[in-house]
Structure formats: structure tokens, C-alpha cells
XYZ file of C-alpha atoms in Angstrom:
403
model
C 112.164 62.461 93.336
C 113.959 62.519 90.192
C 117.864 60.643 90.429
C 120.633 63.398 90.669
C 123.527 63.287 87.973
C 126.701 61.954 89.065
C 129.445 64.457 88.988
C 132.381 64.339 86.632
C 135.412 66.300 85.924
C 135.045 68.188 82.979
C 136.952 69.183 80.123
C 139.457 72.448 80.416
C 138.084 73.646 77.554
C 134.575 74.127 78.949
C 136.950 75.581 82.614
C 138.118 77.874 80.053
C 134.780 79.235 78.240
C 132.876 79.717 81.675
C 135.911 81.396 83.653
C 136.583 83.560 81.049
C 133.529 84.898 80.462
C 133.065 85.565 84.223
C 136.556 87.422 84.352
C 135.599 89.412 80.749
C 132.401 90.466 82.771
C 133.933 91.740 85.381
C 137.288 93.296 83.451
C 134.843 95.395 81.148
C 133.938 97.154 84.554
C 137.490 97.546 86.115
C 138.744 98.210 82.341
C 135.871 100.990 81.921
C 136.428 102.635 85.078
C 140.360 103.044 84.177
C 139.746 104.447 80.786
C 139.760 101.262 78.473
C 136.508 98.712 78.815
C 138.119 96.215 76.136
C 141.593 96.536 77.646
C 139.904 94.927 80.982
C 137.707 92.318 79.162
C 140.494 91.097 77.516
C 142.859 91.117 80.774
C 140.124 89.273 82.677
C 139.432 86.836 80.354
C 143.068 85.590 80.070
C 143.900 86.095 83.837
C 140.926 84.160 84.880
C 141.954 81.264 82.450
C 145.614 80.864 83.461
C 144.528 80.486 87.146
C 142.111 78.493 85.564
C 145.268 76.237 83.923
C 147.336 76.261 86.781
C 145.272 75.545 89.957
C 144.021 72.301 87.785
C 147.269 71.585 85.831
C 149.502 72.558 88.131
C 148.603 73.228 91.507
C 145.689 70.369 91.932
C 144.637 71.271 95.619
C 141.505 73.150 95.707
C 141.783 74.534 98.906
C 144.874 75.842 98.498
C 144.312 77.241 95.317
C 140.593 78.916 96.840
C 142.785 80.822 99.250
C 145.912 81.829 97.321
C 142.981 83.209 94.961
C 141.114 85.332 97.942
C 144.232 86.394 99.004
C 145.856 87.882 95.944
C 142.509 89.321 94.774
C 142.225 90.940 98.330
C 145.712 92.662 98.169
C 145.276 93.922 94.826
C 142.545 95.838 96.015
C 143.701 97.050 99.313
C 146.879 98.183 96.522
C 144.314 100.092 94.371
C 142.247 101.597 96.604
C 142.504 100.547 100.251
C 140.200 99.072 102.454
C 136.826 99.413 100.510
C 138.196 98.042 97.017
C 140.252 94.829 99.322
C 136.579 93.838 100.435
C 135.268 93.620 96.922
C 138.864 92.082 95.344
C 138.387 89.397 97.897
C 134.950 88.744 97.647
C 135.631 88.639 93.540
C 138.617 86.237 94.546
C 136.759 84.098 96.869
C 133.866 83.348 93.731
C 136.554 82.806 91.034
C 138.407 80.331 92.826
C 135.026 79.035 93.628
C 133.762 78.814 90.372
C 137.427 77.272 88.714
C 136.215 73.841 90.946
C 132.685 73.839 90.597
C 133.174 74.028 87.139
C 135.858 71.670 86.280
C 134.713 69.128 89.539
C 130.911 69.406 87.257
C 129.289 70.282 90.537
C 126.967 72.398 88.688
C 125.329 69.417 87.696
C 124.484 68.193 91.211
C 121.101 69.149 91.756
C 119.522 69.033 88.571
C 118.311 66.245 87.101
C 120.290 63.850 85.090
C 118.198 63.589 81.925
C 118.708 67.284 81.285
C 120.826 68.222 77.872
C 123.554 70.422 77.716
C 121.490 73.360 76.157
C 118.712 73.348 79.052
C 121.654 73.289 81.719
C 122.523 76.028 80.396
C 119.468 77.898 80.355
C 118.925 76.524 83.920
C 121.764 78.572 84.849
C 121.642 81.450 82.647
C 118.090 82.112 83.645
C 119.059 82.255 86.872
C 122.142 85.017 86.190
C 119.968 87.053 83.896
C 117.515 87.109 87.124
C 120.378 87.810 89.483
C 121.831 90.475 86.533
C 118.342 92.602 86.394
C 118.323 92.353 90.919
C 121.657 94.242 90.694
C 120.840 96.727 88.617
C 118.119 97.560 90.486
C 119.417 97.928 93.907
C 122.546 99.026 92.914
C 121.148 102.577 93.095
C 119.831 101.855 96.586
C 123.035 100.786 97.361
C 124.755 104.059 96.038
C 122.274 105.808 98.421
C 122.607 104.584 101.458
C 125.944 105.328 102.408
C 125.785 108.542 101.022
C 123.211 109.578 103.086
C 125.727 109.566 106.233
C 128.613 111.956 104.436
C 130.062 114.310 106.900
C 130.157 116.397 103.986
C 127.666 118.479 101.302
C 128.606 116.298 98.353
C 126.803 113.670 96.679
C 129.704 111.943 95.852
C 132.161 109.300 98.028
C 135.046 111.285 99.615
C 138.386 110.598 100.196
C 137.260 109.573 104.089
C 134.603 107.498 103.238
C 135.975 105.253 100.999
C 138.777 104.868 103.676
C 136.303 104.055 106.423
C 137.369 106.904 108.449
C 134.969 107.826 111.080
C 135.475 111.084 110.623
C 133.921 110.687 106.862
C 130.399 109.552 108.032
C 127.919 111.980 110.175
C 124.491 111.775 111.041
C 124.250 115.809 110.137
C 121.684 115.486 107.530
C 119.240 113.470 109.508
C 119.498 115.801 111.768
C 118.427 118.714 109.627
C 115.658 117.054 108.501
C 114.283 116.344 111.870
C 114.994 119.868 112.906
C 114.457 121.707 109.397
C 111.251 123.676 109.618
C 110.925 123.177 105.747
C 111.355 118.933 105.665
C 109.214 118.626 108.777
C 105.924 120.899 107.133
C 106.604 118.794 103.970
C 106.562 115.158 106.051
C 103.671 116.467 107.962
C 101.843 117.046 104.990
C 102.232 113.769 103.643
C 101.103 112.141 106.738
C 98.146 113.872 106.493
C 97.323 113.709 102.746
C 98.290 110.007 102.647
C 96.293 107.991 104.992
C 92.997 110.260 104.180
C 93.531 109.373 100.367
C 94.461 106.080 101.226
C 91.339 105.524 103.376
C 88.929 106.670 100.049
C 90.939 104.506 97.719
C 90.197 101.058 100.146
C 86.371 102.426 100.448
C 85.508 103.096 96.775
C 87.875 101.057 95.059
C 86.614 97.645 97.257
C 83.262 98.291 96.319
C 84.034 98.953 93.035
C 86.314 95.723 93.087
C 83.277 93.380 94.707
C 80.045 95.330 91.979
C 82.649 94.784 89.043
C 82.801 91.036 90.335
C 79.265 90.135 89.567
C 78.918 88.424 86.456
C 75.576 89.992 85.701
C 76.508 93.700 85.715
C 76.386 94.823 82.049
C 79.682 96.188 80.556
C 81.777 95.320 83.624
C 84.506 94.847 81.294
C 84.266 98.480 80.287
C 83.928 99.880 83.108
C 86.914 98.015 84.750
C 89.073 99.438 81.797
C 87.689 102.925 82.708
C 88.582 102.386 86.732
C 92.154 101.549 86.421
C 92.529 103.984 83.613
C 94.516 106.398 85.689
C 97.549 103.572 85.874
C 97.841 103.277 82.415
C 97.283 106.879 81.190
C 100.646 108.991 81.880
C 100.637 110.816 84.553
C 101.239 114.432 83.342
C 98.422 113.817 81.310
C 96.463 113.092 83.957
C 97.824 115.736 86.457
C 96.944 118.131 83.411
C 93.262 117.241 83.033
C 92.893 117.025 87.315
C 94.300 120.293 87.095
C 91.209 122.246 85.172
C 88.806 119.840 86.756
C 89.627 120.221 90.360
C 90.101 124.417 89.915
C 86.938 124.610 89.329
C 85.605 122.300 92.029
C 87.904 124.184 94.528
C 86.334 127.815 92.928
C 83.118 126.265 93.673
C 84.276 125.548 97.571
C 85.490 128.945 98.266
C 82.871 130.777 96.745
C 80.049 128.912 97.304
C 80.915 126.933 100.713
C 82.973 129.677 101.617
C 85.414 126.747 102.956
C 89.389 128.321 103.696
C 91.841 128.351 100.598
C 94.208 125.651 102.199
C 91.669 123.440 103.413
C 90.487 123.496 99.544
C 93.793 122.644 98.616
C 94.192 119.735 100.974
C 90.910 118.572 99.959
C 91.746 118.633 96.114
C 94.894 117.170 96.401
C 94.016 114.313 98.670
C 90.810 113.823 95.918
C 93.358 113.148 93.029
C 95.828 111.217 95.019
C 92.769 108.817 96.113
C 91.905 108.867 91.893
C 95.562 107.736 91.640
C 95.155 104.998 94.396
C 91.608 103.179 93.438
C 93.140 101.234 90.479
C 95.225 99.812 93.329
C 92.907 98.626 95.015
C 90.594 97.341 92.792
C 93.075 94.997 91.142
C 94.155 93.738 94.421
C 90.571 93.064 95.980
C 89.468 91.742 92.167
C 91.901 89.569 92.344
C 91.154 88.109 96.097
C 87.597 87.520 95.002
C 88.604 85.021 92.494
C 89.016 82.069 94.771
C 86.232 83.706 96.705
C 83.472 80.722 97.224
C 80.237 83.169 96.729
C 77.993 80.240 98.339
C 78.976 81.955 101.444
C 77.195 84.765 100.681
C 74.268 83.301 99.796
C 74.127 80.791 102.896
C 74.565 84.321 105.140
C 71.759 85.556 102.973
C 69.492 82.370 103.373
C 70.468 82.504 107.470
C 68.641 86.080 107.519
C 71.432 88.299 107.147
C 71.264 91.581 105.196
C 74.130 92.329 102.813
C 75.855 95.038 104.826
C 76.398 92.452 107.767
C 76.860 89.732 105.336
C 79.564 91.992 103.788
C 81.463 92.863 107.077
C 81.037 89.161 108.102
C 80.940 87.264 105.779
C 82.853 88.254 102.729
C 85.383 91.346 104.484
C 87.486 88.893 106.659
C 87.918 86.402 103.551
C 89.250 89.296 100.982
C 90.919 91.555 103.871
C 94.403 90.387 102.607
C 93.691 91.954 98.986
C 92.088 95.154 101.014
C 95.248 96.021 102.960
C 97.543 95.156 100.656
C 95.285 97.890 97.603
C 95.827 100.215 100.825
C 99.383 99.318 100.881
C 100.053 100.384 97.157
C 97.535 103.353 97.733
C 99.327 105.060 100.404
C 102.880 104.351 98.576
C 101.334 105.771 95.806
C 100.041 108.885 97.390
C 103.469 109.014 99.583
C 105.734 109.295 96.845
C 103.558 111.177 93.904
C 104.737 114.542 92.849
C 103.594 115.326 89.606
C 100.115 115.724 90.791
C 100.893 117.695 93.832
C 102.855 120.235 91.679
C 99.478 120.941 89.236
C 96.626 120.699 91.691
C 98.157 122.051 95.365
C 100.027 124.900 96.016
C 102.833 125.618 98.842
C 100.651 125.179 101.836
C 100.221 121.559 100.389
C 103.669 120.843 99.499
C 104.714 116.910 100.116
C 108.031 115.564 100.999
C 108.584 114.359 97.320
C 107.903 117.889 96.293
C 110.599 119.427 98.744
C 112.829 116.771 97.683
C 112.037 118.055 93.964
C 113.005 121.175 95.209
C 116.324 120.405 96.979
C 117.317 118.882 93.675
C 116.251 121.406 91.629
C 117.204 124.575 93.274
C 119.253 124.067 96.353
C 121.011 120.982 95.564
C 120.265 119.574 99.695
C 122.355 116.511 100.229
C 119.397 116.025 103.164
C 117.606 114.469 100.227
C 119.855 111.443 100.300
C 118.790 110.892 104.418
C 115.147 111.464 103.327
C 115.485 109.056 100.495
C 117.252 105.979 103.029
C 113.871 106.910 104.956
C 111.471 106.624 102.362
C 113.455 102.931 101.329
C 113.188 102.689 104.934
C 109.797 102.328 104.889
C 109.285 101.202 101.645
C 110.906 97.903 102.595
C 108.613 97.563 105.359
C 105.152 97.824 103.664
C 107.072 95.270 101.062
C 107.373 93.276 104.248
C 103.764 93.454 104.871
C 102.681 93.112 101.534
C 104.478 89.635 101.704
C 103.156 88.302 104.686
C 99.690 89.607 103.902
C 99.629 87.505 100.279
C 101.201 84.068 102.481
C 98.246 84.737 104.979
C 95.839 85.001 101.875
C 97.466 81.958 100.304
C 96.568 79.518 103.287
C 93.233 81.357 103.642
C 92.721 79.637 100.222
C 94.132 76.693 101.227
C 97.553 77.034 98.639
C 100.920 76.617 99.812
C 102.851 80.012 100.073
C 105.717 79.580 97.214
């Protein structure tokens, strides 16, 4: 284990470059929201490097200068905007006086290793921010979502009550039309149904295309691979376009031929595409399971007597069912939250919840889409869950260590 670097107080000058920059950050968002973004970056910079100057100049007790700073910062906020802004001032308060001493103390220099130059410190770190910068802004939206999706009221924006915490600002209304809306129930039920079944075709086919496209002596493999997870890389309204023609006249073909009823055609073409959509999925998953597959297994089931279906579902199925559920996983996300497709090849009886949320945004401007969208994070965040164990369980399978 390599020797840590001793920590040393470091010059203001450096104090001054790294607070500044984290108060010029932060003042081109305060500055931008009150009408003048270089106004604030030019206000934060200085205010963060005065405090900067006088809790090490002056003051020179850290703990009393981390508090006066959480303090002030908190009752600025609760000034500006009450209770909801005094949370963030103080939690912005709280890191500045923070970073003022772990700067000018060097503590950033604890844990790293003491051969390390200047320039790759600061790469060390600024990896890490850019990292921490792109997280933000993508849950920030989530963020935005969630609390709308309790408003007492039909907006889609914060109001007045909200922002002051008042319980009379937050409802559970619009859950509760979606459970009891006739319209948001057909379109969930519809999902339900359309899902799994495409989901269930995706794992069949695109495992057995997965394990064939696996063996090295198939000719054009390569090829053929490029052609099977086509549908990921080609846009989708192109693709929705040319399903469009194709599956018409395979669901002409099942009324007039088959004589089969005009939703159940509908159900059946749509759930056809979405499992199209879904194989790429899976076969990138499962392909890429099989490569620490040991394929002398196979052959020692074979030279035991067993034939290749039970070889398969003994042998080889248990080994590679990580990369199977976890194709499924992606699959039924997939079909769960597609809507372009839905919109060329089914028609109303077939409409999904992402549809009728296309719809409340398009013509009836539903603030029940912001309840329906915490759901869909909802679950989203538990097949992520899943998806997580399922590729540490496939990592000691293997005999790796889960990083």
C-alpha cells in the first residue's frame, strides 16, 4: 500500500483560485435566475474569497468559522425565499466553509498517493467533479418530477404552498385519478399485457440467437450479429415506418385469411415489433455472458450422454441466466416505455401508458402524467436494482470480484 502524503497548509493563493471558482459556479446560477449570470459569478467569486481571507487571516478557528458560514448562508435563504431556499443556503454554506479548510489545511492530498504531481491531482479531482457534474444533470429532472407529482394543484409548476412546505400545497389527487381513471387504467393494463408477452419472445429468440452467433464456426456470424441488433442502432421512426407497411399486411393476412378479431391482430402486431425492439437486448447481454463461458462443459455433458436440449437447460442455462434476465430486464423496459412504435403499428384498443401520457401532453395537458411518471421511475429504479445484483451474482459465478 502506497505511503500517503503528509498534509501541509497551503498557499492563499491556491485558497483563493479553488474557492472562487466554486462560488463563480454557483453565483452564475443565483446571478442567472435574478436576471444577471455574470453579476452572480462575479459576486460569488469575491464573496467566497474574502471568507476565504478572513476565516484563515483573521478568524483562524475552523469550527467556528464552519458554523458562522452554515449559519449566514442558511438565513440568507430563509430571507430570499423561506424555508426551501434556507435548506439549500445552508447546505451551500456548510460545503464552502468545508472546502475553505480542506483546501488551505491540503487535506485533499490525504488519500492519494504522495508521488502524484500537481497536474494529475488535479485531474484526480476534476475527473471526479466532471463525473459528479454529468450525475446532476441527469437526475436533476427526476428531481423536478417528483415533487411535482404531489401538487394539490393542476400546474406543472411549484406554487406558492409548496415551496413553503405547506401541507395544504401537496395532495395525493393525481394518483388517485390514475388509479380510478378509466382511461390510465386501460392504458396500464395494456402495457402489462403487451410487455411481458414481448418480453418473453425477446429472452427466447434473442438467447438462441446470442448462444448460435457464439460458435466460432458459423459462417458470417459477424454479419449477421450486425443485422440482429440493427434495430438499436437504426432510428426508431425509421423503423416504426418500415414495421408499419410490413406488419399491415401481416395483420390483413390474419383477418382475412385466419379470420382472427381486429384487436387481437393489433395486440399481436404490436407485441411482434416491441419483441423486434427487445432481441438486440438480449442478445448483447447473453453474448456477452458466454464469453467467460468454459464450453468444456458442454462437451463433458455431451460425452456423459446428454442431448443438447438437456445439456442446454442444465448445463449451460444456469451458468448464463444472469445475462438472460438481465436482456429480459432491458426488453420489458424497452417495450414498457416505447411509443413511437405503438403510435404506427396499433391503434386505440392497443394504446400503452406512454401513449396516453403522449396524449395528456399533447392535448389535455394532465398533470396525472407527473404521478405516472414518479411510477414509471418507480419501477425503473427497481429493475436497475435487479440489474445490479444480477451482474454481482454473475461476477462471482465467474469467479471476479464485484467492483
Amino acid at each position: 500500500m502506497a505511503a500517503l502524503t503528509p498534509i501541509s497548509r497551503k498557499p492563499f493563493w491556491l485558497v483563493a483560485l479553488i474557492t472562487g471558482g466554486f462560488g463563480a459556479f454557483f453565483g452564475l446560477f443565483l446571478g442567472t435566475a435574478n436576471g444577471s449570470g455574470p453579476m452572480g459569478v462575479v459576486i460569488g467569486a469575491v464573496l467566497m474569497i474574502a471568507l476565504a481571507f478572513i476565516y484563515i487571516s483573521v478568524l483562524g478557528n475552523e469550527r467556528l468559522g464552519r458554523g458562522i458560514t452554515f449559519a449566514a448562508a442558511g438565513i440568507a435563504g430563509f430571507a430570499a425565499g423561506g424555508i426551501p431556499l434556507a435548506i439549500v443556503g445552508a447546505i451551500l454554506g456548510a460545503v464552502a466553509g468545508w472546502l475553505i479548510y480542506w483546501v488551505y489545511e491540503g487535506r485533499y492530498r490525504s488519500y492519494i498517493a504522495p508521488y502524484l504531481t500537481w497536474y494529475q491531482v488535479l485531474w484526480y479531482y476534476g475527473f471526479r467533479m466532471i463525473c459528479a457534474a454529468i450525475f446532476i444533470f441527469l437526475i436533476t429532472p427526476i428531481l423536478v418530477v417528483l415533487p411535482l407529482s404531489f401538487n394539490a394543484e393542476n400546474f406543472f409548476t411549484f406554487t406558492p404552498e409548496m415551496l413553503r412546505f405547506d401541507p395544504e400545497g401537496y395532495s395525493l389527487k393525481h394518483y388517485r385519478d390514475f388509479f380510478n381513471n378509466n382511461e390510465w387504467q386501460r392504458s396500464f393494463k395494456n402495457s402489462l399485457i403487451i410487455a411481458p408477452i414481448a418480453t418473453i419472445i425477446s429472452v427466447s429468440l434473442g438467447t438462441l440467437a446470442a448462444i448460435g452467433l457464439s460458435q466460432s464456426h458459423v459462417p458470417g456470424r459477424r454479419a449477421i450479429m450486425a443485422v440482429m441488433i440493427s434495430p438499436m442502432i437504426v432510428p426508431l421512426i425509421i423503423s416504426a415506418t418500415g414495421m408499419f407497411f410490413f406488419y399491415s399486411q401481416i395483420g390483413n393476412w390474419m383477418e382475412g385469411t385466419l379470420g382472427l378479431n381486429k384487436d387481437l391482430v393489433g395486440y399481436i402486431k404490436v407485441i411482434l415489433a416491441h419483441a423486434v425492439l427487445g432481441i438486440p437486448f438480449v442478445i448483447i447481454t447473453v453474448t456477452a455472458t458466454l464469453v467467460g463461458f468454459d464450453r468444456s462443459l458442454t462437451r463433458a455433458a455431451a460425452n456423459m450422454g446428454a442431448d443438447p436440449v438437456t445439456t442446454f437447460f442444465r448445463v449451460q442455462m444456469p451458468l448464463i441466466l444472469p445475462g438472460v434476465i438481465s436482456g429480459g430486464l432491458f426488453a420489458f423496459i424497452t417495450s414498457f416505455d416505447e411509443v413511437v412504435v405503438v403510435l404506427f403499428v396499433g391503434s386505440a384498443s392497443q394504446k400503452t401508458l406512454p401513449w396516453q401520457m403522449f396524449i395528456g401532453l399533447r392535448e389535455q395537458i394532465s398533470p396525472t402524467i407527473l404521478a405516472v411518471a414518479t411510477i414509471l421511475v418507480a419501477i425503473s429504479i427497481a429493475l436497475l436494482a435487479t440489474l445490479e445484483m444480477l451482474r454481482r451474482r454473475s461476477e462471482r459465478l465467474r469467479g471476479m470480484s464485484p467492483g
